[in-house]
Coordinates of C-alpha atoms and ligand atoms in Angstrom, one line a residue:
X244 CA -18.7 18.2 5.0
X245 CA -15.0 17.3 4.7
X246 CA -14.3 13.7 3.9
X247 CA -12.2 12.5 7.2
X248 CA -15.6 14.1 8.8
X249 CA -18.1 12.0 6.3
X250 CA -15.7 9.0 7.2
X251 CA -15.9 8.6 11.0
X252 CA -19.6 9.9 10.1
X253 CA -20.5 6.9 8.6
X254 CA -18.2 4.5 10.8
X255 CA -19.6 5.7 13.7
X256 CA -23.1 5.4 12.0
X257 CA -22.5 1.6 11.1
X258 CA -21.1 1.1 14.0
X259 CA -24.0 2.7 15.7
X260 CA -26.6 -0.1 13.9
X261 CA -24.5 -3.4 14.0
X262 CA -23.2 -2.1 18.5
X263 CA -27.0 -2.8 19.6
X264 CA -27.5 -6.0 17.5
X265 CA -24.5 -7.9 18.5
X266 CA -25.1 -6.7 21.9
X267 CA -28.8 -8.0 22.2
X268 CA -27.0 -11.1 20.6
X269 CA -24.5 -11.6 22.6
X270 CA -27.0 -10.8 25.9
X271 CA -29.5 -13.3 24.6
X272 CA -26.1 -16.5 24.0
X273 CA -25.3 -15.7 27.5
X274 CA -28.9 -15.2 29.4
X275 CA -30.1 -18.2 27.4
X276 CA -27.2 -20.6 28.4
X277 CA -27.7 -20.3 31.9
X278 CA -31.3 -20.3 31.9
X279 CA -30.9 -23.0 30.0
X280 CA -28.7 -25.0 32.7
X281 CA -30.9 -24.2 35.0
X282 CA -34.0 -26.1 33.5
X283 CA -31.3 -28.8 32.8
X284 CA -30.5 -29.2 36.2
X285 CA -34.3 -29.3 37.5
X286 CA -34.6 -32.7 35.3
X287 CA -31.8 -34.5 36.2
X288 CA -32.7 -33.9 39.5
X289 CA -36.3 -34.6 39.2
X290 CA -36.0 -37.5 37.3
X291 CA -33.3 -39.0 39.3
X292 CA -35.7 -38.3 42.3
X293 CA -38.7 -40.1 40.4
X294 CA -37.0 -43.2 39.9
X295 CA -35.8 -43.4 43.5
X296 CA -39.4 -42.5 44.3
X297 CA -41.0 -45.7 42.0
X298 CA -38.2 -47.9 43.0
X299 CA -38.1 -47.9 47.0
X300 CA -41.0 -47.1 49.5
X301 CA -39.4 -44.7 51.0
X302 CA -37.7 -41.7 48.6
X303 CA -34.1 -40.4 50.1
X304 CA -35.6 -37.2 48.6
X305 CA -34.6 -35.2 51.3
X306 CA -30.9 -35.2 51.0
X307 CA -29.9 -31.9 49.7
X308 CA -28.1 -31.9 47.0
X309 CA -24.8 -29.9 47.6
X310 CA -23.8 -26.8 45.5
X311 CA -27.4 -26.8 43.8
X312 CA -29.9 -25.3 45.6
X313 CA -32.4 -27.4 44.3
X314 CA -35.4 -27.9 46.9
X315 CA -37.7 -31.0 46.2
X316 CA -41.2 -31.5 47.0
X317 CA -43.3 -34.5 46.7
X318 CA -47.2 -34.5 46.6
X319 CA -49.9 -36.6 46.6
X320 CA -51.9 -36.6 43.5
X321 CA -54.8 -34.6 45.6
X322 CA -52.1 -32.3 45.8
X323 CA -51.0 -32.6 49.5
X324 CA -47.7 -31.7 50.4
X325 CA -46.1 -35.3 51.6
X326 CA -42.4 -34.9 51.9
X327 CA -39.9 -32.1 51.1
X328 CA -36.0 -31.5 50.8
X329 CA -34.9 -30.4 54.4
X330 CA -33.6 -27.1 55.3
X331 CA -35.1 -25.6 52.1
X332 CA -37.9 -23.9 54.3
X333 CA -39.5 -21.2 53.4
X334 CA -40.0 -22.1 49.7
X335 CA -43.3 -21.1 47.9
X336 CA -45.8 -23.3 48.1
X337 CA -47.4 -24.5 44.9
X338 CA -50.0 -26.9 43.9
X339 CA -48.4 -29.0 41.3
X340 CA -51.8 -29.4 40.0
X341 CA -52.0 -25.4 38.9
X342 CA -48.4 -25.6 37.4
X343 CA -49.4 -28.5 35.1
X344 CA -51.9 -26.8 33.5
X345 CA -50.0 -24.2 32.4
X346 CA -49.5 -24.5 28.9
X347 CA -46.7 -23.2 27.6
X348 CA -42.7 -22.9 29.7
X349 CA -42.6 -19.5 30.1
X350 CA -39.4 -17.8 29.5
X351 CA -37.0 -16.6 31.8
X352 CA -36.8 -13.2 30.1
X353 CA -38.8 -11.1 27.2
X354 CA -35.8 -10.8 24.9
X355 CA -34.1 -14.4 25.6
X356 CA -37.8 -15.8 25.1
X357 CA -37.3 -14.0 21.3
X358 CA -34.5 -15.8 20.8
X359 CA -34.1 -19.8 19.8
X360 CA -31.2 -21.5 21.9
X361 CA -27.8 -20.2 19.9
X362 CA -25.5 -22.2 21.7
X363 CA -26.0 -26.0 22.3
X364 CA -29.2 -28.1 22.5
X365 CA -32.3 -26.6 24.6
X366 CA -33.2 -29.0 27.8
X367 CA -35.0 -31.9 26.7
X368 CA -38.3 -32.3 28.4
X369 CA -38.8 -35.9 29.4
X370 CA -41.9 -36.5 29.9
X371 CA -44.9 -34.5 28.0
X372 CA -47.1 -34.2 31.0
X373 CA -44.4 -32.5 32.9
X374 CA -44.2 -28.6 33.1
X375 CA -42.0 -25.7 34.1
X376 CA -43.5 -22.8 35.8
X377 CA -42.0 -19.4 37.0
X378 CA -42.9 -18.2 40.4
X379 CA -42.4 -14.5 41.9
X380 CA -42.3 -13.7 45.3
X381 CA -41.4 -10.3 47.4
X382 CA -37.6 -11.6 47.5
X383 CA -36.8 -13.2 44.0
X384 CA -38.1 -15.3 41.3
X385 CA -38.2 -19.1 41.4
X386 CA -38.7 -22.1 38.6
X387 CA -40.5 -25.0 39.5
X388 CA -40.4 -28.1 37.4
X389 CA -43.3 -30.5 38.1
X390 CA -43.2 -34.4 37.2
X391 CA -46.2 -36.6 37.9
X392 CA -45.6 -40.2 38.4
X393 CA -47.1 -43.6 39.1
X394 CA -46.1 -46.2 41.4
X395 CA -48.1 -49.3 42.9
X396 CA -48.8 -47.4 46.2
X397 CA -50.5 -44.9 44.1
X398 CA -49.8 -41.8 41.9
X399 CA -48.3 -38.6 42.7
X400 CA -46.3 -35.4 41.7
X401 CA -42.5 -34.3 42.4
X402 CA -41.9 -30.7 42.5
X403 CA -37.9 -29.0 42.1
X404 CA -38.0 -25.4 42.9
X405 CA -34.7 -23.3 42.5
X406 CA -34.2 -19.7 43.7
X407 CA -33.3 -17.5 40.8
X408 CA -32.1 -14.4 42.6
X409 CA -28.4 -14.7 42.1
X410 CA -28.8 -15.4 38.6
X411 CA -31.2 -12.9 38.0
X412 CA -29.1 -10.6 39.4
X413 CA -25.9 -11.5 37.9
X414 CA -28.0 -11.0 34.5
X415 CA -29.2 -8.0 35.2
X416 CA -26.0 -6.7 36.1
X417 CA -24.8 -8.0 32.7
X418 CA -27.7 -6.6 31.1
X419 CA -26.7 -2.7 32.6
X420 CA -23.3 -3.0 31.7
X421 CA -23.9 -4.1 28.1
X422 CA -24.9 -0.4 27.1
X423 CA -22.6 1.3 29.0
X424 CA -19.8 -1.3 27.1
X425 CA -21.5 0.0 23.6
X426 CA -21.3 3.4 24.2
X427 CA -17.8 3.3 25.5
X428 CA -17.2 1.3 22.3
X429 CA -19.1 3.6 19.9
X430 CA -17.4 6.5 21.3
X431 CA -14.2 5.1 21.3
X432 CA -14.9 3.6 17.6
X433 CA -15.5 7.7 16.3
X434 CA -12.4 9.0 18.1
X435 CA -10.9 6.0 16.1
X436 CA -12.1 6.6 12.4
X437 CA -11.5 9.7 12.9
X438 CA -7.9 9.4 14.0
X439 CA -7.2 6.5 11.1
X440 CA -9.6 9.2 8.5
X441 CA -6.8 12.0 9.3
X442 CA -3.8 9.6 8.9
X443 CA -4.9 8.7 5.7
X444 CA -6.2 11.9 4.4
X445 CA -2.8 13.5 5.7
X446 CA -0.8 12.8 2.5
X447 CA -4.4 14.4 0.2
X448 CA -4.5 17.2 2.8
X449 CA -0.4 17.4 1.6
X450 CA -1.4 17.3 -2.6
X451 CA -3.9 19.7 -2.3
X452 CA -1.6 22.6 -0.2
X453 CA 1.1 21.2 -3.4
X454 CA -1.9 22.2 -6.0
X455 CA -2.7 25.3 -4.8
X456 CA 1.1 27.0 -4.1
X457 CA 1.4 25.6 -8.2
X458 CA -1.6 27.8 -8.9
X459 CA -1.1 30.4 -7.1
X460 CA 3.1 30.5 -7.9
X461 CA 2.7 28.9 -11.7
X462 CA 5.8 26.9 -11.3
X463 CA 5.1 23.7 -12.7
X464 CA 8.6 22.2 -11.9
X465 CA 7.1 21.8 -8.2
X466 CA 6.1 18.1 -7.5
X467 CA 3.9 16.1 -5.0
X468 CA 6.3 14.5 -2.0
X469 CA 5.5 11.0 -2.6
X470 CA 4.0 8.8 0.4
X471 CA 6.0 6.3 1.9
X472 CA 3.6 3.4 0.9
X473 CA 3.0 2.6 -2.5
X474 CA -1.1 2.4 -1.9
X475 CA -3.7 4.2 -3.9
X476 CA -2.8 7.7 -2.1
X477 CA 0.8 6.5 -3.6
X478 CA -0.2 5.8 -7.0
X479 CA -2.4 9.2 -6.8
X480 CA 0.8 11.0 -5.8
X481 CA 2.9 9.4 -8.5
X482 CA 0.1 10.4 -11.2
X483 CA -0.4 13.5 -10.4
X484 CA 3.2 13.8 -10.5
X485 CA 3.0 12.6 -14.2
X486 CA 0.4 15.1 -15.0
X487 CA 2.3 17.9 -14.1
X488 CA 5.6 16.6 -15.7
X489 CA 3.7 16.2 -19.1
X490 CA 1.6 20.1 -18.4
X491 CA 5.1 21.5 -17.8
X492 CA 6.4 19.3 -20.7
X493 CA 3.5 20.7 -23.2
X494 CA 3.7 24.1 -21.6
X495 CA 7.4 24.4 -22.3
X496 CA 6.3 23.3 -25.8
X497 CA 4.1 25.9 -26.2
X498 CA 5.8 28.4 -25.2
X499 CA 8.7 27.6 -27.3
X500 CA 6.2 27.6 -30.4
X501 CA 5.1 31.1 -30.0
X502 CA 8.8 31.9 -29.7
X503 CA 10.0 30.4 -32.7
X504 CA 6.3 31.7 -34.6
X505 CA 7.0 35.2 -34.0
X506 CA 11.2 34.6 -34.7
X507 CA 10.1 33.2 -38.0
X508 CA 7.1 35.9 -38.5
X509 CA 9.6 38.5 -37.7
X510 CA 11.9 37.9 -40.4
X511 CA 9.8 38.0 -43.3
X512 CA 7.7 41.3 -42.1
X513 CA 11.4 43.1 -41.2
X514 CA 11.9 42.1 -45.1
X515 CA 8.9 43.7 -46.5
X516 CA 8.6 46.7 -44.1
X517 CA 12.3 47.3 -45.1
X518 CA 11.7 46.8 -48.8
X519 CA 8.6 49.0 -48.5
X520 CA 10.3 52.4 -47.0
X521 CA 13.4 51.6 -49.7
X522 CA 10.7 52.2 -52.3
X523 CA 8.9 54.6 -50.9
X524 CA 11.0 57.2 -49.6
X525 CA 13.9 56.4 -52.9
X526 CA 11.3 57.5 -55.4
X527 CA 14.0 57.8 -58.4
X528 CA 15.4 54.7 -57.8
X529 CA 16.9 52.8 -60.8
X530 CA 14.0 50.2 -62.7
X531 CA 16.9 46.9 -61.5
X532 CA 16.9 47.9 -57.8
X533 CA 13.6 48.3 -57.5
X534 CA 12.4 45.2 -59.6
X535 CA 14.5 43.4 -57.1
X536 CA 13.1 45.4 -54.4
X537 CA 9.5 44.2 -55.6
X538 CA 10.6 40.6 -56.6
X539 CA 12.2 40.2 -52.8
X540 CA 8.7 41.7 -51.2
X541 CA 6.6 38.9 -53.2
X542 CA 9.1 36.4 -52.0
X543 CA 8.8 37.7 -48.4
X544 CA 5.1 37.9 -48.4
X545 CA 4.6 34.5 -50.5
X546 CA 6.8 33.2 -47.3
X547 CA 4.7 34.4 -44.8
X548 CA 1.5 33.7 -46.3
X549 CA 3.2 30.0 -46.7
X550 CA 3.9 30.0 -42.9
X551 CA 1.1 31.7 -41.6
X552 CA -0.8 28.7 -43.8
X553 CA 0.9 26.2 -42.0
X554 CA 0.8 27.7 -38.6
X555 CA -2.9 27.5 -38.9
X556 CA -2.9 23.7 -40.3
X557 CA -1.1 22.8 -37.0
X558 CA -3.1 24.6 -35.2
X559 CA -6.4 23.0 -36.1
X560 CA -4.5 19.7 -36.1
X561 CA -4.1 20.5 -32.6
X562 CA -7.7 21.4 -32.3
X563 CA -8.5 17.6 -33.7
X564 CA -10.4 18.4 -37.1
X565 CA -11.0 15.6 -38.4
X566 CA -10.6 14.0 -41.8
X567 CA -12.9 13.8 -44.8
X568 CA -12.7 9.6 -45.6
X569 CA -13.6 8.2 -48.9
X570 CA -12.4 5.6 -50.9
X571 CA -9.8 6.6 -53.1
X572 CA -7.4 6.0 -56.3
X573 CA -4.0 6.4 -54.3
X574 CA -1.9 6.0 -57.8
X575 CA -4.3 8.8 -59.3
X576 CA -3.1 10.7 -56.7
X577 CA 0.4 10.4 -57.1
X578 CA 0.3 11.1 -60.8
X579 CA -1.5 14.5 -59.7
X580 CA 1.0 15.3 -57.3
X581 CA 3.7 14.2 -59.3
X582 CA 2.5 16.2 -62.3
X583 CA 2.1 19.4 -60.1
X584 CA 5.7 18.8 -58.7
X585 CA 7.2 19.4 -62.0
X586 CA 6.6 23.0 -61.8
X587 CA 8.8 23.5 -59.0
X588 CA 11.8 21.4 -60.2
X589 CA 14.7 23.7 -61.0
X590 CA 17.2 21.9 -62.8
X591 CA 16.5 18.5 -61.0
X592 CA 15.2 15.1 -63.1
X593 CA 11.5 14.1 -61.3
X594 CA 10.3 10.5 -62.5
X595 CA 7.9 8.0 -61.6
X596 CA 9.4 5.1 -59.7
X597 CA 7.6 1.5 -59.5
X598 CA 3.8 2.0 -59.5
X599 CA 0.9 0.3 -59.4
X600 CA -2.7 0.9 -58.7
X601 CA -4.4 1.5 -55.2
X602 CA -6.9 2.2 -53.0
X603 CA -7.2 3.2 -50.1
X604 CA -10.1 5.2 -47.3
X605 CA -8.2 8.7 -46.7
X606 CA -8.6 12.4 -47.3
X607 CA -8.0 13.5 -50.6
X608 CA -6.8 17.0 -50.0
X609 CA -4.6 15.9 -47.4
X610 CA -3.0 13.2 -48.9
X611 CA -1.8 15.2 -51.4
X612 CA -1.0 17.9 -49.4
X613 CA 1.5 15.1 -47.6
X614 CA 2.6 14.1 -51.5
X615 CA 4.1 17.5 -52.4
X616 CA 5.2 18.5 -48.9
X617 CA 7.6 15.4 -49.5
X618 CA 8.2 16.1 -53.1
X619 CA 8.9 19.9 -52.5
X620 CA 11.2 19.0 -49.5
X621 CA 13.3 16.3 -52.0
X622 CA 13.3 18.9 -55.1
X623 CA 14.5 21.8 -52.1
X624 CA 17.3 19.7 -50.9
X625 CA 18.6 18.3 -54.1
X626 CA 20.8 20.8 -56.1
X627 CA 20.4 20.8 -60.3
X628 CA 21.3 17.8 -62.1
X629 CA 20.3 15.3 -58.8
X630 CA 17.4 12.8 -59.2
X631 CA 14.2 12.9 -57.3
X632 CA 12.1 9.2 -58.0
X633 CA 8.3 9.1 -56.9
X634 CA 6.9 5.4 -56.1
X635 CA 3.8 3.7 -55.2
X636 CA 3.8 0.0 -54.0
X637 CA 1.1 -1.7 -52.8
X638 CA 1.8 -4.3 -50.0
X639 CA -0.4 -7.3 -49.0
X640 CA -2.1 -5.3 -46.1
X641 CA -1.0 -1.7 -46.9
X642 CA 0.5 0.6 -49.7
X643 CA 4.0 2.3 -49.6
X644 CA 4.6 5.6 -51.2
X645 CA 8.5 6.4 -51.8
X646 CA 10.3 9.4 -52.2
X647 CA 13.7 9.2 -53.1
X648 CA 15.9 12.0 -53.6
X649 CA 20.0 12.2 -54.3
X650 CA 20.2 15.6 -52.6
X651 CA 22.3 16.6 -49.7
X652 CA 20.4 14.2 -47.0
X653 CA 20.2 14.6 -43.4
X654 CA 23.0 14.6 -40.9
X655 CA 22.4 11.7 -38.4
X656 CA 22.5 14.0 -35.2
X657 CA 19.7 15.9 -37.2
X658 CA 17.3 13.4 -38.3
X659 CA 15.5 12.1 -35.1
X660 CA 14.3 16.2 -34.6
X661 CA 13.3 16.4 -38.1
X662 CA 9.9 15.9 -37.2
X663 CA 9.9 19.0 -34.9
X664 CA 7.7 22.0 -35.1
X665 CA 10.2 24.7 -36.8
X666 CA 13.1 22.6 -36.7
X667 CA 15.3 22.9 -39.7
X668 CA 19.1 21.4 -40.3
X669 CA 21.6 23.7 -40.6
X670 CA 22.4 23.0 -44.2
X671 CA 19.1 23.1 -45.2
X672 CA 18.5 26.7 -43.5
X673 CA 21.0 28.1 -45.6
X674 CA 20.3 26.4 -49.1
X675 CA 16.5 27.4 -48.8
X676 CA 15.8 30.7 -46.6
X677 CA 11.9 30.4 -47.8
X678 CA 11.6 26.5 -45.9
X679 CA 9.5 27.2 -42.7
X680 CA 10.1 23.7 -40.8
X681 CA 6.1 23.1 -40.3
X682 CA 6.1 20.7 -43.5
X683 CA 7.2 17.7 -41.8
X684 CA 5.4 17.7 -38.8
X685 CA 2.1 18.4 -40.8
X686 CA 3.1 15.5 -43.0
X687 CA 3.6 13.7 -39.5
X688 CA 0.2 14.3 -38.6
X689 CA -1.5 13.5 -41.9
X690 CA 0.0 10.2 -42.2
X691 CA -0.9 9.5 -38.1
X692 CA -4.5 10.6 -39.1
X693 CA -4.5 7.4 -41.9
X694 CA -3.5 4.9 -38.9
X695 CA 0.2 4.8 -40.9
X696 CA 3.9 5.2 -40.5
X697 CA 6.3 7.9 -41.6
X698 CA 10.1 7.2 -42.0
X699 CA 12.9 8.9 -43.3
X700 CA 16.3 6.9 -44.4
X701 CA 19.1 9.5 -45.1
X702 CA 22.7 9.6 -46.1
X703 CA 24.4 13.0 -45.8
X704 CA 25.4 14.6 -49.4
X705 CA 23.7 10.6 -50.9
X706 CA 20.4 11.4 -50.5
X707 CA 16.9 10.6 -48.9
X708 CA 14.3 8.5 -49.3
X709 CA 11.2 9.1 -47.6
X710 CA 8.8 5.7 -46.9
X711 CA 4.7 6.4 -46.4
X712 CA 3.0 3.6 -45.2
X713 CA -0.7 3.9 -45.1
X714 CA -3.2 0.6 -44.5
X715 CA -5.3 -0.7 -47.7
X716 CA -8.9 -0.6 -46.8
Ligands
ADP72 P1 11.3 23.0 -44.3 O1 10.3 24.0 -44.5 O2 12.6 23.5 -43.7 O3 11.6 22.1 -45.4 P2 10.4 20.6 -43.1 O4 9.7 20.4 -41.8 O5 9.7 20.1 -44.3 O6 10.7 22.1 -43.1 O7 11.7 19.8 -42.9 C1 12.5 19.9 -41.7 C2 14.0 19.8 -42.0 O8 14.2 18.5 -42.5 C3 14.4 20.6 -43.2 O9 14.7 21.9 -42.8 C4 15.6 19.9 -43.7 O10 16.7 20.2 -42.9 C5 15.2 18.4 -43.4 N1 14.8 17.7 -44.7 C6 13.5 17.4 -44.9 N2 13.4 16.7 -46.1 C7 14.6 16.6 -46.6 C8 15.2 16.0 -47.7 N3 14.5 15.4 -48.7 N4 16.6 16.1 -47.9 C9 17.3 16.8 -46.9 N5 16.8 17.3 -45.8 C10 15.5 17.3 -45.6

C-alpha cells in the first residue's frame, strides 16, 4: 500500500471514529438545550400561575400566554377538572394524580436522556412533590408539568401541558441531517488527505524517479531538485544531496587509486620483465651488465613487494582492523626504531634528540611501523653529510615524538597533499625512484588510530621536522 494511500487511509479512518462522536455530541448540546427550555418554561409558568392561584380567589389562569403555547389546567385535589387556559381545547386530558406518581422525569429522547446537561444549568425543579410527565397522542407528544398546592379554600393541582410537535420535528429533522452532514464530511475529508498526501509526497515521488535514473545511468554528478520549502522533505533533499556528493567524491577517489596502483605497479613489473628477457635471451652477456641487470631486478621486485605491502596496509585500514592496545615504553620504542634506522643512513648523521621516558596504550608494531616510515622519509630526503635528530618529549597530557631532518623539505604548494594516497613532490620523485607515496598516509592513519595529531613543519632545501602527538594514558 503506497504511503499517500496509507495516509488518507488512516485520516479517513480517524476521521471515521471521532465524525459519529462529535456528532452524537453536538446532537445531544442542541436536543438537550431546548428540551431543556422547554421544562424551564412549564415552571415559570406554573409557578407564576400557583401564586396567583393562593393569592386571589379567583386565578386569571386563563389568559393565554402569547408566543408559548402553554395550556394550563387547574384540578381539584379529587382530580376534577376545574378551570382551564381558553382556546387550548382539545388537549389531553390527564389526572394530575397518575402523573405525580410517576417517579422519575422521563426524557425527551433515548440519547439526550444519556447525556448530563452540557450547556448551562438543567431546570430547577421547585417543589419536590411536583412532576414532569410525557404524553403521546395520534398527532404529537406533549409534556405536562404538575404542581399541587394549598390554599385556605382547599388543596388542589395545576397542570401546564405544551405541544411538542414542532420541536420534535425540528429535532428530528436535525437528527436526519446530522449523518448525511458526516458523510459529506468524511467523504470530503478522504478526497482531502488524499489531495494534501500527494502534494506532499510530490517532491519523494520526484527523489525517488532522481534515484533510480542515478542507478540505472551511474552518473553520480546528477542531484535531487531541491523543494521550495526548507521542511523535512527539504532537509531530506538537501541530505541526499550530500550523500551523493560525498559517494561521487569517494568514488572519484577510488577510482583514481586503482589508477595510480596499477601506474605505480606497472613500472616496476615493465623493469623486471625487461631485465628478465635481457638476461635471458643475451646468454653471453658480460659478468658487469648482468650483475647490474640482477642488482636492478632485486631493486624492482624489493619495490613492488614494498608497494604491494603498503597497498594492502591501506587497504585493511580501510576495512577498519583494529589495533592491538597495551601499555607500552614509548622511549624503548624509539631507541628500537632509531637503532634499526641506522642501517639505512647513507652518508647522513642520525642522533637522538631530547628524550625521556614514556608510556603510553598503543600498538606496538604500528607505532613503530609510524617511527621508521618517518625516519626513512627524513634519511630519503636528506642528501650525505645533512642531519636527521630523533626526539621524544613527554607533555603534561600527551607525548611528542620529533623528527627533524636538514634535507631538501617540502615546497609550500606541496605540503597540504602530502598526506595523499600516491602523492609524491616532484623533487622527491626524482631523488628516490623506489618511494611509493603510501608511507605518509599510513602514518596518517596510525597516528589517527592513537586519538593523536600528525604535523609536518617544512622549509624547502632547510629541512623538515615532523611532530607526533599521541595522548599519555
Ligand atoms: P614516499 O614513498 O614518496 O616517501 P610518503 O607518503 O612517505 O611517500 O611521502 C610523500 C611525499 O612527501 C614524498 O614523496 C616527499 O615528496 C614528501 N616528504 C615526506 N617526508 C619528507 C621529508 N622528510 N623531507 C622532504 N620531503 C618529504
Amino acid at each position: 500500500m503506497s504511503i499517500r494511500l496509507r495516509f488518507a487511509f488512516c485520516y479517513g479512518t480517524l476521521f471515521a471514529l471521532i465524525l459519529p462522536l462529535m456528532t452524537v455530541l453536538s446532537y445531544a448540546i442542541h436536543a438537550r438545550g431546548q428540551y431543556d427550555d422547554i421544562d424551564r418554561m412549564l415552571i415559570v409558568r406554573t409557578e407564576h400561575a400557583a401564586s396567583e392561584v393562593t393569592s386571589t380567589s379567583r386565578p386569571h389562569l386563563l389568559q393565554r400566554e402569547k408566543g408559548f403555547e402553554i395550556a394550563l389546567h387547574l384540578y381539584s385535589s379529587t382530580g376534577v377538572l376545574q378551570d382551564q387556559t381558553l382556546g387550548t381545547a382539545p388537549l389531553p386530558s390527564v389526572d394530575p394524580r397518575a402523573i405525580l406518581h410517576t417517579p422519575t422525569r422521563p426524557a425527551f429522547d433515548p440519547i439526550v436522556g444519556l447525556f448530563p446537561p452540557l450547556m448551562g444549568s438543567p431546570p430547577v425543579i421547585p417543589d419536590a412533590t411536583s412532576a414532569f410527565s410525557l404524553i403521546n397522542t395520534s398527532e404529537q407528544r406533549w409534556r405536562v408539568y404538575v404542581l399541587p398546592f394549598h390554599t385556605a379554600q382547599g388543596a388542589g393541582y395545576l397542570e401546564a401541558v405544551t405541544p411538542l410537535g414542532r420541536l420534535d420535528a425540528s429535532i428530528q429533522a436535525f437528527r436526519m441531517i446530522l449523518p448525511l452532514l458526516g458523510l459529506t464530511s468524511l467523504f470530503l475529508a478522504l478526497l482531502g488527505s488524499w489531495a494534501i498526501a500527494g502534494n506532499a509526497l510530490r517532491p519523494i515521488t520526484r527523489m525517488i524517479q532522481t534515484a533510480q535514473t542515478i542507478t540505472l545511468s551511474r552518473d553520480l554528478s546528477r542531484r535531487i531538485e531541491m523543494p521550495a520549502h526548507h521542511d523535512e522533505l527539504g532537509r531530506l533533499a538537501a541530505t541526499f544531496n550530500e550523500l551523493l556528493a560525498s559517494v561521487e567524491a569517494a568514488h572519484r577517489t577510488q577510482q583514481r587509486l586503482v589508477a595510480d596502483a596499477s601506474h605505480e605497479l606497472r613500472a616496476p613489473l615493465t623493469a623486471i620483465l625487461g631485465n628478465i628477457e635481457l638476461l635471458h635471451h643475451q646468454q653471453n652477456m658480460p659478468a658487469g651488465d648482468r650483475e647490474e641487470a640482477l642488482a636492478e631486478l632485486e631493486r624492482e621486485a624489493t619495490r613492488l613487494s614494498r608497494l604491494v605491502a603498503d597497498l594492502l596496509m591501506l587497504a585493511r585500514a580501510d576495512a577498519g582492523i583494529g589495533l592491538k592496545r597495551r601499555p607500552i615504553d614509548v622511549d624503548l620504542l624509539v631507541l628500537d626504531a632509531f637503532h634499526e634506522a641506522r642501517h639505512l643512513a647513507q652518508g647522513q648523521t642520525l642522533r637522538l634528540g631530547p628524550f625521556e621516558p614514556a608510556h603510553i596504550e598503543g600498538d606496538e608494531d604500528r607505532l613503530k611501523q609510524l617511527l621508521l616510515i618517518l625516519l626513512d622519509n627524513a634519511l630519503k630526503y636528506t642528501p650525505a653529510g645533512g642531519e636527521v635528530v630523533l626526539g621524544l618529549r613527554p607533555q603534561e597530557e600527551r607525548v611528542d615524538i620529533l623528527v627533524r631532518d636538514t634535507g631538501v623539505g617540502i615546497a609550500p604548494e606541496a605540503l597540504p597533499h602530502v598526506f595523499e594516497r600516491f602523492y609524491r613532490a616532484d623533487p622527491a620523485r626524482s631523488r628516490d625512484p623506489g618511494g611509493t607515496g603510501l608511507g605518509l598516509p599510513i602514518a596518517q592513519w596510525i597516528v589517527e588510530q592513537h586519538q593523536g595529531t600528525i604535523r609536518l613543519e617544512s622549509q624547502p632545501g632547510q629541512g623538515t621536522l615532523v611532530t607526533v602527538r599521541l595522548p599519555l594514558g
